[in-house]
Amino acid sequence: TKLFRSYTKKIMVIDDLANRQHDCDVLLDQNYYLDMESRYVDLVPKNSKQLLGPQYALLRPEFYAARENLKKRDGIVKRIFIFFGGSDLTNETLKTLKAIKLLNRPEIAVDIVVGIANQNKEQVKEFCKNVPNVYFHCQVDNMAELMTNADLAIGAGGTATWERCFLGLPALVIIVADNQIKVTEAVDEVGAIRNLGMSVNVGIQDLAMALTNVLNNTRFLLTMTNRAMWLMGKKDNNSHVRELF
C-alpha cells in the first residue's frame, strides 16, 4: 500500500486474516473474534483507525431497508430459511432437507435457496417436491426479504452470518470451511447463533434433533434474536466509515 501514498490522502484496507502488515489510515475487519481488539496491534500504524467487528459489516442496501420494516419476532417458528452459500460443495442443503423431512412438521414453511453454481441444485429441487410446504429458490435477488419472513435459519458461517444477525434471525450454523471456525465459535459464545460444529460431524439425525430442540424453545430463539441485534450495533453501520473520509 505504500506505493499509493503519493496518489491519495488516505488509504483504507479491508482484511479478515490479520496475518500481514498494512500501511493504512483505516482498517476494516467486519468479523467477530473474542480477541479482535488485539489482532492488528502490530500490523497497522499506531495512528491507524481500526473498525473492528460486525457493527461495521458491509451489507447490501436491501438489508438496511428490510431492517427498517422488520417485524417483531416472537420466537415461534412458522417459516425456516435455508442457505449454505452459492456453491455448497458438501451438499449441506440436501442434508438439511432430509432432516426437515424427518421432523414431519408440514405446518412449517421452508424456503430453500441455492446458487447457480450449486452442482446439486437439480437434486435439491427434486427432493423439495417430496416435502410438503417447501419452496425452492435459485440465484435470488431478494435474500433480505426471505430472511425477514423467516423465524429460523439454517446455514453456514461466513458473510451470511452478518446478514442473518442484522435482521435478528436466529440460526443453526454448520461450519463448512476452516476459516469459519473461530468466527462461528465466537458468535456462538455470545449467544447470537447455535453452532452445530463441522459439517463432517453433523449428520441428518443430529440436525433433526437440534431442530426439534430449538422449535420447542421460544426463549432460546428470542435470546438469539436479541444477542444478534446487539452484536450488529447501530442500524446505519456504514455511517462510521463515511465519517472517516
Short mmCIF file of N, CA, C and O in Angstrom, two decimals, residues 15-83:
data_model
loop_
_atom_site.label_atom_id
_atom_site.label_comp_id
_atom_site.label_asym_id
_atom_site.label_seq_id
_atom_site.Cartn_x
_atom_site.Cartn_y
_atom_site.Cartn_z
N ASP A 15 -9.65 -6.27 5.58
CA ASP A 15 -8.92 -7.51 5.82
C ASP A 15 -9.71 -8.37 6.81
O ASP A 15 -10.57 -7.85 7.54
N ASP A 16 -9.44 -9.67 6.81
CA ASP A 16 -10.03 -10.51 7.85
C ASP A 16 -9.07 -11.63 8.25
O ASP A 16 -9.44 -12.54 8.98
N LEU A 17 -7.83 -11.53 7.78
CA LEU A 17 -6.84 -12.56 8.07
C LEU A 17 -5.93 -12.20 9.24
O LEU A 17 -5.50 -13.08 10.00
N ALA A 18 -5.61 -10.93 9.38
CA ALA A 18 -4.72 -10.46 10.45
C ALA A 18 -3.40 -11.23 10.45
O ALA A 18 -2.89 -11.61 11.50
N ASN A 19 -2.81 -11.39 9.27
CA ASN A 19 -1.56 -12.14 9.17
C ASN A 19 -0.50 -11.41 8.35
O ASN A 19 0.47 -12.00 7.90
N ARG A 20 -0.68 -10.09 8.15
CA ARG A 20 0.26 -9.31 7.34
C ARG A 20 0.16 -7.85 7.76
O ARG A 20 -0.84 -7.41 8.32
N GLN A 21 1.19 -7.07 7.45
CA GLN A 21 1.22 -5.67 7.83
C GLN A 21 0.59 -4.80 6.75
O GLN A 21 0.64 -5.13 5.57
N HIS A 22 -0.01 -3.69 7.17
CA HIS A 22 -0.65 -2.75 6.25
C HIS A 22 -0.21 -1.33 6.60
O HIS A 22 -0.22 -0.93 7.77
N ASP A 23 0.14 -0.56 5.58
CA ASP A 23 0.37 0.88 5.74
C ASP A 23 -0.93 1.57 5.37
O ASP A 23 -1.17 1.87 4.20
N CYS A 24 -1.78 1.81 6.35
CA CYS A 24 -3.11 2.35 6.05
C CYS A 24 -3.56 3.33 7.14
O CYS A 24 -3.03 3.33 8.25
N ASP A 25 -4.53 4.16 6.78
CA ASP A 25 -5.12 5.10 7.73
C ASP A 25 -6.33 4.50 8.42
O ASP A 25 -6.66 4.85 9.55
N VAL A 26 -7.01 3.60 7.69
CA VAL A 26 -8.20 2.94 8.23
C VAL A 26 -8.15 1.46 7.87
O VAL A 26 -7.84 1.11 6.73
N LEU A 27 -8.42 0.61 8.85
CA LEU A 27 -8.53 -0.82 8.59
C LEU A 27 -9.89 -1.31 9.04
O LEU A 27 -10.35 -0.99 10.14
N LEU A 28 -10.55 -2.07 8.17
CA LEU A 28 -11.87 -2.62 8.50
C LEU A 28 -11.83 -4.14 8.47
O LEU A 28 -11.42 -4.73 7.48
N ASP A 29 -12.25 -4.73 9.57
CA ASP A 29 -12.44 -6.18 9.65
C ASP A 29 -13.80 -6.40 10.28
O ASP A 29 -13.99 -6.16 11.47
N GLN A 30 -14.77 -6.84 9.49
CA GLN A 30 -16.15 -6.93 9.94
C GLN A 30 -16.45 -8.17 10.79
O GLN A 30 -17.54 -8.29 11.33
N ASN A 31 -15.48 -9.05 10.92
CA ASN A 31 -15.75 -10.29 11.64
C ASN A 31 -15.62 -10.13 13.15
O ASN A 31 -14.97 -9.21 13.65
N TYR A 32 -16.25 -11.05 13.87
CA TYR A 32 -16.23 -11.01 15.33
C TYR A 32 -15.32 -12.11 15.85
O TYR A 32 -15.48 -13.28 15.52
N TYR A 33 -14.36 -11.70 16.68
CA TYR A 33 -13.46 -12.63 17.35
C TYR A 33 -13.41 -12.25 18.82
O TYR A 33 -13.56 -11.07 19.19
N LEU A 34 -13.18 -13.21 19.67
CA LEU A 34 -13.08 -12.92 21.10
C LEU A 34 -11.87 -12.05 21.40
O LEU A 34 -11.84 -11.33 22.40
N ASP A 35 -10.84 -12.10 20.53
CA ASP A 35 -9.63 -11.29 20.72
C ASP A 35 -9.48 -10.22 19.65
O ASP A 35 -8.37 -9.80 19.34
N MET A 36 -10.59 -9.76 19.08
CA MET A 36 -10.50 -8.89 17.91
C MET A 36 -9.79 -7.56 18.19
O MET A 36 -9.18 -6.98 17.29
N GLU A 37 -9.82 -7.07 19.43
CA GLU A 37 -9.19 -5.78 19.73
C GLU A 37 -7.67 -5.83 19.65
O GLU A 37 -7.01 -4.80 19.52
N SER A 38 -7.10 -7.03 19.72
CA SER A 38 -5.64 -7.14 19.72
C SER A 38 -5.07 -7.73 18.44
O SER A 38 -3.85 -7.82 18.27
N ARG A 39 -5.91 -8.11 17.50
CA ARG A 39 -5.45 -8.85 16.32
C ARG A 39 -4.52 -8.03 15.41
O ARG A 39 -3.63 -8.57 14.77
N TYR A 40 -4.74 -6.72 15.33
CA TYR A 40 -3.98 -5.90 14.40
C TYR A 40 -3.01 -4.94 15.09
O TYR A 40 -2.47 -4.03 14.45
N VAL A 41 -2.75 -5.15 16.36
CA VAL A 41 -1.92 -4.22 17.14
C VAL A 41 -0.57 -3.96 16.48
O VAL A 41 -0.11 -2.83 16.39
N ASP A 42 0.09 -5.00 16.03
CA ASP A 42 1.42 -4.84 15.44
C ASP A 42 1.42 -4.89 13.91
O ASP A 42 2.47 -4.99 13.28
N LEU A 43 0.22 -4.82 13.32
CA LEU A 43 0.12 -4.97 11.87
C LEU A 43 -0.25 -3.68 11.14
O LEU A 43 -0.17 -3.62 9.92
N VAL A 44 -0.67 -2.65 11.87
CA VAL A 44 -1.01 -1.37 11.26
C VAL A 44 -0.32 -0.25 12.05
O VAL A 44 0.05 -0.44 13.20
N PRO A 45 -0.14 0.94 11.43
CA PRO A 45 0.48 2.06 12.15
C PRO A 45 -0.29 2.41 13.42
O PRO A 45 -1.51 2.19 13.50
N LYS A 46 0.40 2.96 14.39
CA LYS A 46 -0.21 3.28 15.68
C LYS A 46 -1.38 4.25 15.54
O LYS A 46 -2.34 4.19 16.32
N ASN A 47 -1.31 5.16 14.57
CA ASN A 47 -2.38 6.16 14.41
C ASN A 47 -3.47 5.70 13.44
O ASN A 47 -4.36 6.48 13.07
N SER A 48 -3.41 4.46 13.01
CA SER A 48 -4.43 3.94 12.09
C SER A 48 -5.73 3.67 12.85
O SER A 48 -5.73 3.13 13.95
N LYS A 49 -6.84 4.06 12.24
CA LYS A 49 -8.16 3.82 12.83
C LYS A 49 -8.60 2.40 12.50
O LYS A 49 -8.64 2.01 11.33
N GLN A 50 -8.94 1.63 13.53
CA GLN A 50 -9.38 0.25 13.32
C GLN A 50 -10.89 0.13 13.53
O GLN A 50 -11.40 0.46 14.60
N LEU A 51 -11.57 -0.32 12.50
CA LEU A 51 -13.01 -0.56 12.57
C LEU A 51 -13.20 -2.07 12.66
O LEU A 51 -13.11 -2.77 11.66
N LEU A 52 -13.45 -2.55 13.85
CA LEU A 52 -13.45 -3.98 14.10
C LEU A 52 -14.80 -4.47 14.58
O LEU A 52 -15.42 -3.88 15.47
N GLY A 53 -15.26 -5.55 13.98
CA GLY A 53 -16.49 -6.18 14.43
C GLY A 53 -17.65 -6.00 13.47
O GLY A 53 -17.62 -5.17 12.55
N PRO A 54 -18.70 -6.79 13.65
CA PRO A 54 -19.83 -6.80 12.72
C PRO A 54 -20.68 -5.53 12.71
O PRO A 54 -21.52 -5.37 11.83
N GLN A 55 -20.46 -4.62 13.65
CA GLN A 55 -21.18 -3.35 13.56
C GLN A 55 -20.72 -2.55 12.34
O GLN A 55 -21.38 -1.61 11.91
N TYR A 56 -19.59 -2.96 11.76
CA TYR A 56 -19.08 -2.34 10.53
C TYR A 56 -19.26 -3.24 9.32
O TYR A 56 -18.62 -3.04 8.28
N ALA A 57 -20.09 -4.25 9.42
CA ALA A 57 -20.29 -5.21 8.33
C ALA A 57 -20.74 -4.50 7.06
O ALA A 57 -21.56 -3.58 7.09
N LEU A 58 -20.22 -4.95 5.92
CA LEU A 58 -20.57 -4.38 4.62
C LEU A 58 -21.75 -5.15 4.05
O LEU A 58 -21.59 -6.23 3.49
N LEU A 59 -22.92 -4.58 4.20
CA LEU A 59 -24.15 -5.23 3.76
C LEU A 59 -24.79 -4.48 2.60
O LEU A 59 -24.65 -3.25 2.49
N ARG A 60 -25.51 -5.20 1.77
CA ARG A 60 -26.19 -4.58 0.63
C ARG A 60 -27.35 -3.71 1.13
O ARG A 60 -27.94 -3.97 2.20
N PRO A 61 -27.72 -2.67 0.37
CA PRO A 61 -28.79 -1.75 0.78
C PRO A 61 -30.10 -2.44 1.13
O PRO A 61 -30.86 -1.97 1.97
N GLU A 62 -30.40 -3.59 0.48
CA GLU A 62 -31.66 -4.27 0.74
C GLU A 62 -31.80 -4.68 2.20
O GLU A 62 -32.92 -4.76 2.73
N PHE A 63 -30.67 -4.92 2.87
CA PHE A 63 -30.74 -5.33 4.27
C PHE A 63 -31.09 -4.17 5.18
O PHE A 63 -31.80 -4.33 6.18
N TYR A 64 -30.62 -2.98 4.83
CA TYR A 64 -30.98 -1.80 5.63
C TYR A 64 -32.47 -1.48 5.48
O TYR A 64 -33.16 -1.15 6.45
N ALA A 65 -32.96 -1.61 4.25
CA ALA A 65 -34.39 -1.38 4.01
C ALA A 65 -35.23 -2.41 4.75
O ALA A 65 -36.26 -2.09 5.34
N ALA A 66 -34.77 -3.67 4.74
CA ALA A 66 -35.51 -4.73 5.42
C ALA A 66 -35.54 -4.51 6.92
O ALA A 66 -36.55 -4.76 7.58
N ARG A 67 -34.44 -4.05 7.48
CA ARG A 67 -34.39 -3.84 8.93
C ARG A 67 -35.31 -2.70 9.37
O ARG A 67 -35.87 -2.73 10.46
N GLU A 68 -35.47 -1.71 8.51
CA GLU A 68 -36.37 -0.60 8.85
C GLU A 68 -37.81 -1.08 9.02
O GLU A 68 -38.58 -0.49 9.77
N ASN A 69 -38.17 -2.13 8.30
CA ASN A 69 -39.54 -2.64 8.36
C ASN A 69 -39.61 -4.02 9.01
O ASN A 69 -40.52 -4.81 8.73
N LEU A 70 -38.65 -4.30 9.86
CA LEU A 70 -38.53 -5.62 10.47
C LEU A 70 -39.69 -5.89 11.44
O LEU A 70 -40.01 -5.06 12.29
N LYS A 71 -40.28 -7.06 11.29
CA LYS A 71 -41.36 -7.44 12.20
C LYS A 71 -40.77 -7.83 13.56
O LYS A 71 -39.61 -8.21 13.66
N LYS A 72 -41.58 -7.73 14.59
CA LYS A 72 -41.14 -8.13 15.92
C LYS A 72 -41.22 -9.66 16.00
O LYS A 72 -42.28 -10.25 15.79
N ARG A 73 -40.10 -10.29 16.27
CA ARG A 73 -40.06 -11.74 16.34
C ARG A 73 -40.61 -12.22 17.68
O ARG A 73 -40.38 -11.59 18.72
N ASP A 74 -41.36 -13.33 17.65
CA ASP A 74 -41.99 -13.84 18.87
C ASP A 74 -41.44 -15.19 19.32
O ASP A 74 -41.91 -15.77 20.30
N GLY A 75 -40.44 -15.71 18.59
CA GLY A 75 -39.84 -16.98 18.99
C GLY A 75 -40.60 -18.20 18.54
O GLY A 75 -40.21 -19.33 18.85
N ILE A 76 -41.68 -18.00 17.81
CA ILE A 76 -42.46 -19.11 17.28
C ILE A 76 -42.06 -19.33 15.82
O ILE A 76 -42.09 -18.40 15.02
N VAL A 77 -41.69 -20.56 15.49
CA VAL A 77 -41.18 -20.84 14.15
C VAL A 77 -42.31 -21.30 13.23
O VAL A 77 -42.85 -22.39 13.38
N LYS A 78 -42.63 -20.41 12.29
CA LYS A 78 -43.63 -20.72 11.28
C LYS A 78 -42.99 -20.88 9.89
O LYS A 78 -43.59 -21.45 9.00
N ARG A 79 -41.76 -20.34 9.76
CA ARG A 79 -41.07 -20.40 8.47
C ARG A 79 -39.56 -20.52 8.71
O ARG A 79 -39.00 -19.80 9.55
N ILE A 80 -38.91 -21.41 7.97
CA ILE A 80 -37.47 -21.65 8.09
C ILE A 80 -36.78 -21.27 6.78
O ILE A 80 -37.27 -21.56 5.69
N PHE A 81 -35.64 -20.63 6.91
CA PHE A 81 -34.84 -20.20 5.76
C PHE A 81 -33.54 -21.01 5.74
O PHE A 81 -32.81 -21.07 6.73
N ILE A 82 -33.25 -21.64 4.60
CA ILE A 82 -32.06 -22.49 4.47
C ILE A 82 -31.18 -22.00 3.33
O ILE A 82 -31.64 -21.88 2.20
N PHE A 83 -29.91 -21.70 3.65
CA PHE A 83 -28.97 -21.23 2.63
C PHE A 83 -27.55 -21.56 3.07
O PHE A 83 -27.13 -21.19 4.16
#
